[in-house]
Tab-separated table of C-alpha atoms in Angstrom:
chain	number	residue	atom	x	y	z
A	870	MET	CA	-2.985	20.240	39.879
A	871	PRO	CA	-5.320	21.741	42.530
A	872	ILE	CA	-7.484	19.073	44.155
A	873	ALA	CA	-10.048	19.472	46.939
A	874	THR	CA	-11.253	16.453	48.892
A	875	ILE	CA	-15.002	17.121	49.022
A	876	THR	CA	-16.398	13.798	50.265
A	877	PRO	CA	-14.822	10.367	50.754
A	878	ASP	CA	-15.812	9.467	47.180
A	879	LEU	CA	-14.851	12.757	45.477
A	880	GLU	CA	-11.594	14.515	44.841
A	881	MET	CA	-12.552	17.603	42.863
A	882	HIS	CA	-10.125	19.139	40.404
A	883	TYR	CA	-10.340	22.890	39.999
A	884	GLU	CA	-8.441	25.834	38.545
A	885	VAL	CA	-8.144	29.395	39.855
A	886	ASP	CA	-7.333	32.227	37.422
A	887	ASP	CA	-6.692	35.684	38.851
A	888	PHE	CA	-4.981	38.392	36.799
A	889	ALA	CA	-6.637	41.382	38.442
A	890	GLU	CA	-4.390	44.030	39.974
A	891	PRO	CA	-3.310	42.333	43.212
A	892	TRP	CA	-3.430	45.513	45.278
A	893	ARG	CA	-7.116	46.045	44.515
A	894	GLU	CA	-9.922	44.188	46.254
A	895	HIS	CA	-11.890	42.167	43.701
A	896	ASP	CA	-14.753	39.703	43.557
A	897	THR	CA	-14.785	35.984	42.772
A	898	VAL	CA	-16.832	34.134	40.165
A	899	LEU	CA	-17.577	30.393	40.230
A	900	LEU	CA	-18.055	28.797	36.777
A	901	MET	CA	-20.163	25.619	36.472
A	902	HIS	CA	-19.791	23.666	33.228
A	903	GLY	CA	-22.315	21.436	31.472
A	904	ASN	CA	-22.727	17.718	30.871
A	905	ALA	CA	-19.699	15.754	29.596
A	906	GLU	CA	-17.490	18.815	29.958
A	907	SER	CA	-14.771	20.129	32.269
A	908	SER	CA	-13.145	23.328	33.451
A	909	GLU	CA	-11.333	23.504	30.091
A	910	VAL	CA	-14.467	24.701	28.296
A	911	TRP	CA	-14.206	28.226	29.746
A	912	TYR	CA	-11.172	29.047	27.553
A	913	GLY	CA	-13.032	31.914	25.859
A	914	TRP	CA	-14.294	33.358	29.138
A	915	VAL	CA	-11.203	33.385	31.323
A	916	PRO	CA	-9.249	36.173	29.546
A	917	GLN	CA	-12.039	38.708	30.151
A	918	LEU	CA	-13.255	37.575	33.559
A	919	ALA	CA	-9.847	36.946	35.132
A	920	ALA	CA	-8.661	40.462	34.280
A	921	GLU	CA	-11.107	41.780	36.899
A	922	LEU	CA	-12.181	38.784	39.002
A	923	ARG	CA	-10.827	35.725	40.744
A	924	VAL	CA	-12.149	32.880	38.547
A	925	VAL	CA	-12.792	29.481	40.137
A	926	ARG	CA	-13.550	26.752	37.595
A	927	PRO	CA	-14.000	23.250	38.978
A	928	ASP	CA	-14.630	19.951	37.230
A	929	MET	CA	-18.060	18.825	38.401
A	930	ARG	CA	-18.321	15.533	40.294
A	931	GLY	CA	-17.558	12.668	37.910
A	932	PHE	CA	-16.357	14.859	35.036
A	933	GLY	CA	-13.022	16.121	33.762
A	934	ARG	CA	-10.205	15.311	36.178
A	935	SER	CA	-12.503	14.916	39.182
A	936	THR	CA	-13.204	11.405	40.481
A	937	PRO	CA	-15.419	9.386	38.069
A	938	MET	CA	-18.720	8.176	39.479
A	939	PRO	CA	-20.095	4.624	39.211
A	940	ARG	CA	-23.065	4.120	36.935
A	941	ASP	CA	-25.398	3.481	39.881
A	942	TYR	CA	-24.377	6.651	41.731
A	943	ALA	CA	-27.400	8.448	43.245
A	944	TRP	CA	-27.167	11.752	41.370
A	945	SER	CA	-29.098	14.764	42.643
A	946	PRO	CA	-28.901	18.556	42.145
A	947	ASP	CA	-28.498	19.021	45.894
A	948	ARG	CA	-25.473	16.720	46.019
A	949	ILE	CA	-23.831	18.683	43.202
A	950	VAL	CA	-24.645	22.005	44.865
A	951	ASP	CA	-23.226	20.725	48.155
A	952	ASP	CA	-19.994	19.811	46.355
A	953	PHE	CA	-19.555	23.365	45.121
A	954	VAL	CA	-20.438	24.838	48.521
A	955	ALA	CA	-17.773	22.629	50.101
A	956	LEU	CA	-15.197	23.738	47.528
A	957	MET	CA	-15.860	27.439	48.135
A	958	ASP	CA	-15.768	26.839	51.892
A	959	GLN	CA	-12.366	25.203	51.548
A	960	LEU	CA	-11.148	28.150	49.493
A	961	GLY	CA	-12.447	30.538	52.151
A	962	ILE	CA	-14.758	32.397	49.757
A	963	GLU	CA	-18.102	33.336	51.298
A	964	ARG	CA	-19.768	35.428	48.558
A	965	PHE	CA	-19.255	35.250	44.824
A	966	HIS	CA	-20.823	35.587	41.408
A	967	LEU	CA	-22.138	32.389	39.828
A	968	VAL	CA	-22.176	31.390	36.140
A	969	GLY	CA	-23.563	28.111	34.787
A	970	ALA	CA	-23.913	26.745	31.264
A	971	LYS	CA	-26.401	24.082	30.104
A	972	VAL	CA	-27.025	21.634	32.955
A	973	GLY	CA	-24.403	23.555	34.929
A	974	GLY	CA	-26.895	26.418	34.709
A	975	THR	CA	-29.598	24.130	36.090
A	976	MET	CA	-27.390	23.402	39.096
A	977	ALA	CA	-26.542	27.094	39.427
A	978	LEU	CA	-30.252	27.948	39.642
A	979	ARG	CA	-30.657	25.408	42.451
A	980	PHE	CA	-27.545	26.797	44.151
A	981	ALA	CA	-28.892	30.365	44.073
A	982	ALA	CA	-32.280	29.266	45.418
A	983	ARG	CA	-30.720	27.351	48.319
A	984	HIS	CA	-27.857	29.697	49.172
A	985	SER	CA	-29.095	33.179	48.306
A	986	SER	CA	-26.870	34.885	50.866
A	987	ARG	CA	-23.748	33.610	49.100
A	988	VAL	CA	-24.570	34.586	45.504
A	989	GLN	CA	-23.915	38.165	44.376
A	990	THR	CA	-25.198	37.686	40.832
A	991	LEU	CA	-26.253	34.691	38.753
A	992	THR	CA	-25.801	34.175	35.011
A	993	VAL	CA	-27.182	31.067	33.311
A	994	LEU	CA	-26.803	30.100	29.669
A	995	GLY	CA	-29.138	27.605	28.011
A	996	PRO	CA	-30.087	25.563	31.080
A	997	PRO	CA	-32.862	22.953	31.031
A	998	THR	CA	-35.246	23.472	33.956
A	999	ARG	CA	-37.311	20.262	33.728
A	1000	GLY	CA	-35.499	17.085	32.734
A	1001	ALA	CA	-38.822	15.388	32.033
A	1002	ASP	CA	-39.298	17.679	29.022
A	1003	SER	CA	-36.353	15.939	27.350
A	1004	ALA	CA	-36.564	12.495	28.952
A	1005	ALA	CA	-36.912	10.616	25.669
A	1006	ARG	CA	-33.834	12.304	24.240
A	1007	TYR	CA	-31.703	11.588	27.325
A	1008	LEU	CA	-32.731	7.927	27.397
A	1009	SER	CA	-32.030	7.535	23.676
A	1010	TRP	CA	-28.565	8.975	24.322
A	1011	VAL	CA	-27.971	6.340	27.014
A	1012	ALA	CA	-28.822	3.585	24.547
A	1013	TYR	CA	-26.598	5.124	21.867
A	1014	ILE	CA	-23.615	5.520	24.200
A	1015	GLU	CA	-23.957	1.945	25.434
A	1016	GLN	CA	-23.647	0.729	21.855
A	1017	HIS	CA	-21.258	3.250	20.261
A	1018	GLY	CA	-19.301	4.944	23.050
A	1019	MET	CA	-18.776	8.505	24.188
A	1020	GLU	CA	-16.839	9.977	21.295
A	1021	SER	CA	-19.287	8.676	18.701
A	1022	TRP	CA	-22.165	10.152	20.732
A	1023	ALA	CA	-20.407	13.512	21.012
A	1024	ARG	CA	-19.826	13.531	17.258
A	1025	SER	CA	-23.426	12.590	16.434
A	1026	THR	CA	-24.868	15.371	18.628
A	1027	MET	CA	-22.329	18.140	18.045
A	1028	SER	CA	-24.041	19.912	15.154
A	1029	GLY	CA	-27.127	20.638	17.229
A	1030	ARG	CA	-25.030	21.572	20.242
A	1031	LEU	CA	-22.772	24.079	18.477
A	1032	GLY	CA	-24.774	24.802	15.322
A	1033	PRO	CA	-23.798	24.040	11.728
A	1034	GLY	CA	-21.760	27.246	11.405
A	1035	PHE	CA	-19.214	26.389	14.107
A	1036	PRO	CA	-15.670	25.794	12.721
A	1037	ALA	CA	-14.935	22.142	11.927
A	1038	GLU	CA	-11.673	22.192	13.892
A	1039	GLY	CA	-13.557	23.625	16.865
A	1040	SER	CA	-16.146	20.861	16.674
A	1041	ALA	CA	-13.336	18.289	16.562
A	1042	TRP	CA	-11.850	19.743	19.762
A	1043	TRP	CA	-15.222	19.551	21.531
A	1044	ILE	CA	-15.784	15.971	20.346
A	1045	LYS	CA	-12.439	14.881	21.795
A	1046	LEU	CA	-13.033	16.707	25.077
A	1047	MET	CA	-16.517	15.301	25.618
A	1048	GLY	CA	-15.413	11.875	24.398
A	1049	ARG	CA	-12.961	11.631	27.315
A	1050	THR	CA	-15.813	11.616	29.869
A	1051	ALA	CA	-15.898	8.468	31.992
A	1052	LEU	CA	-18.529	6.110	30.584
A	1053	SER	CA	-19.911	5.189	34.015
A	1054	THR	CA	-20.348	8.861	34.944
A	1055	GLN	CA	-22.127	9.741	31.729
A	1056	LEU	CA	-24.516	6.796	31.662
A	1057	GLY	CA	-25.555	7.346	35.267
A	1058	PHE	CA	-25.834	11.103	34.930
A	1059	LEU	CA	-27.973	10.998	31.767
A	1060	SER	CA	-30.292	8.476	33.398
A	1061	ALA	CA	-30.788	10.835	36.354
A	1062	VAL	CA	-31.338	14.118	34.498
A	1063	PRO	CA	-34.978	13.388	33.488
A	1064	LYS	CA	-35.864	13.330	37.203
A	1065	VAL	CA	-34.571	16.876	37.769
A	1066	ASP	CA	-37.116	19.695	38.051
A	1067	ILE	CA	-35.928	23.008	39.426
A	1068	THR	CA	-38.963	25.067	38.339
A	1069	PRO	CA	-40.236	25.273	41.959
A	1070	ASP	CA	-36.925	26.936	42.871
A	1071	LEU	CA	-37.247	29.813	40.417
A	1072	PRO	CA	-39.370	32.186	42.555
A	1073	ASN	CA	-36.932	31.637	45.444
A	1074	ILE	CA	-33.940	33.074	43.587
A	1075	CYS	CA	-33.315	36.496	45.105
A	1076	CYS	CA	-30.054	37.607	43.526
A	1077	PRO	CA	-29.811	39.625	40.284
A	1078	THR	CA	-30.062	37.044	37.492
A	1079	LEU	CA	-29.149	37.173	33.805
A	1080	VAL	CA	-30.475	34.466	31.482
A	1081	ILE	CA	-28.763	34.147	28.086
A	1082	THR	CA	-30.168	32.116	25.191
A	1083	THR	CA	-30.114	32.042	21.391
A	1084	GLN	CA	-32.830	33.365	19.134
A	1085	ASP	CA	-33.263	30.046	17.321
A	1086	ASN	CA	-32.380	27.579	20.079
A	1087	PRO	CA	-33.217	24.109	18.681
A	1088	LEU	CA	-33.893	22.541	22.108
A	1089	TYR	CA	-35.363	25.351	24.188
A	1090	PRO	CA	-37.639	27.692	22.180
A	1091	LEU	CA	-37.492	31.339	23.176
A	1092	GLU	CA	-41.071	31.454	24.458
A	1093	LYS	CA	-40.360	28.571	26.862
A	1094	VAL	CA	-37.211	30.263	28.148
A	1095	GLN	CA	-39.134	33.508	28.641
A	1096	ALA	CA	-41.837	31.635	30.539
A	1097	TRP	CA	-39.481	30.255	33.212
A	1098	GLN	CA	-37.164	33.284	33.261
A	1099	SER	CA	-40.128	35.530	34.130
A	1100	ARG	CA	-40.641	33.498	37.321
A	1101	ILE	CA	-37.271	34.658	38.690
A	1102	PRO	CA	-38.085	37.931	40.497
A	1103	ASN	CA	-34.977	40.010	39.769
A	1104	SER	CA	-34.026	38.698	36.345
A	1105	GLU	CA	-33.494	39.794	32.779
A	1106	LEU	CA	-33.203	37.926	29.495
A	1107	LEU	CA	-30.538	38.430	26.832
A	1108	THR	CA	-31.253	36.854	23.448
A	1109	VAL	CA	-28.259	36.368	21.154
A	1110	PRO	CA	-28.569	35.630	17.422
A	1111	GLY	CA	-27.739	32.000	16.691
A	1112	ASP	CA	-29.021	28.453	16.306
A	1113	SER	CA	-26.984	26.513	18.859
A	1114	TYR	CA	-28.136	25.508	22.317
A	1115	HIS	CA	-24.649	25.981	23.788
A	1116	ILE	CA	-24.257	29.736	23.509
A	1117	ALA	CA	-21.520	29.773	26.177
A	1118	ALA	CA	-19.371	27.807	23.716
A	1119	THR	CA	-20.368	29.366	20.403
A	1120	ALA	CA	-20.195	33.015	21.513
A	1121	PRO	CA	-17.884	32.940	24.548
A	1122	ALA	CA	-16.418	36.431	24.190
A	1123	GLN	CA	-19.835	38.038	23.689
A	1124	CYS	CA	-21.363	36.143	26.610
A	1125	ALA	CA	-18.411	36.819	28.908
A	1126	ARG	CA	-18.586	40.527	28.084
A	1127	ALA	CA	-22.341	40.658	28.742
A	1128	THR	CA	-21.905	38.736	31.998
A	1129	LEU	CA	-19.134	41.037	33.179
A	1130	GLU	CA	-21.194	44.130	32.333
A	1131	PHE	CA	-24.141	42.657	34.223
A	1132	MET	CA	-21.980	41.955	37.271
A	1133	ARG	CA	-20.578	45.496	37.199
A	1134	SER	CA	-23.940	47.179	36.832
A	1135	ARG	CA	-25.598	45.182	39.587
A	1136	SER	CA	-22.633	45.601	41.920
A	1137	GLU	CA	-22.647	49.363	41.363
A	1138	SER	CA	-26.386	49.633	41.948
A	1139	ALA	CA	-26.033	47.646	45.174
A	1140	LYS	CA	-23.285	50.000	46.396
A	1141	SER	CA	-25.383	53.088	45.616
A	1142	ARG	CA	-28.298	51.942	47.776
């Protein structure tokens, strides 16, 4: 099991998938998962991406098989970004594509704003940009989890996350996966998210950026997504039919294909200049 020692309090688990032709030079993509998730959630993405790219998929600090965090841990986007920078440094990878889903997309936006020279392209799927917009929901989740536990919370919120049309057996898999999240990590992380605001970073993102959302997103209406996406200078918006707010999970093959096409097109245009 690959482990990178990032800081004294964090051993980060990660996976590397690379099925591209080994005699050809190829790029790397770093995948950043969302809240209460792990590197396992990219199951629908890896077959397409890893056929052409080196895929690095870590478990974010506190989540998956990485070291759990205490409830009073001082969470910040910059700390999470620094973790991923340290991982890529240890792997010896200077430049790469970046993909983030949900709050992983929030952290990816911060990453691209802070480390523009390292990011070839950025793709984000359903990220919140201002935690304060959803503060009441996050704090109600904390209270629910304290009383009922992680798996019950995952079950109670899964319909909105994946949409009512997602297969029941698929929802059960997601409930079990999210339910395994360390309680201390989740309670501390949810309490910190309302303080996050990356909207000032948006104009500072220089790399080609693709934003993917659903037409009928129940948490982030299309007009709000368009409003913040338009502040990223070199960006485009892809709207996919659907009513979930976790499009990376409900349409993984479609999103992976669109992301790969975006990477190709922007890489080719950069080479032609």
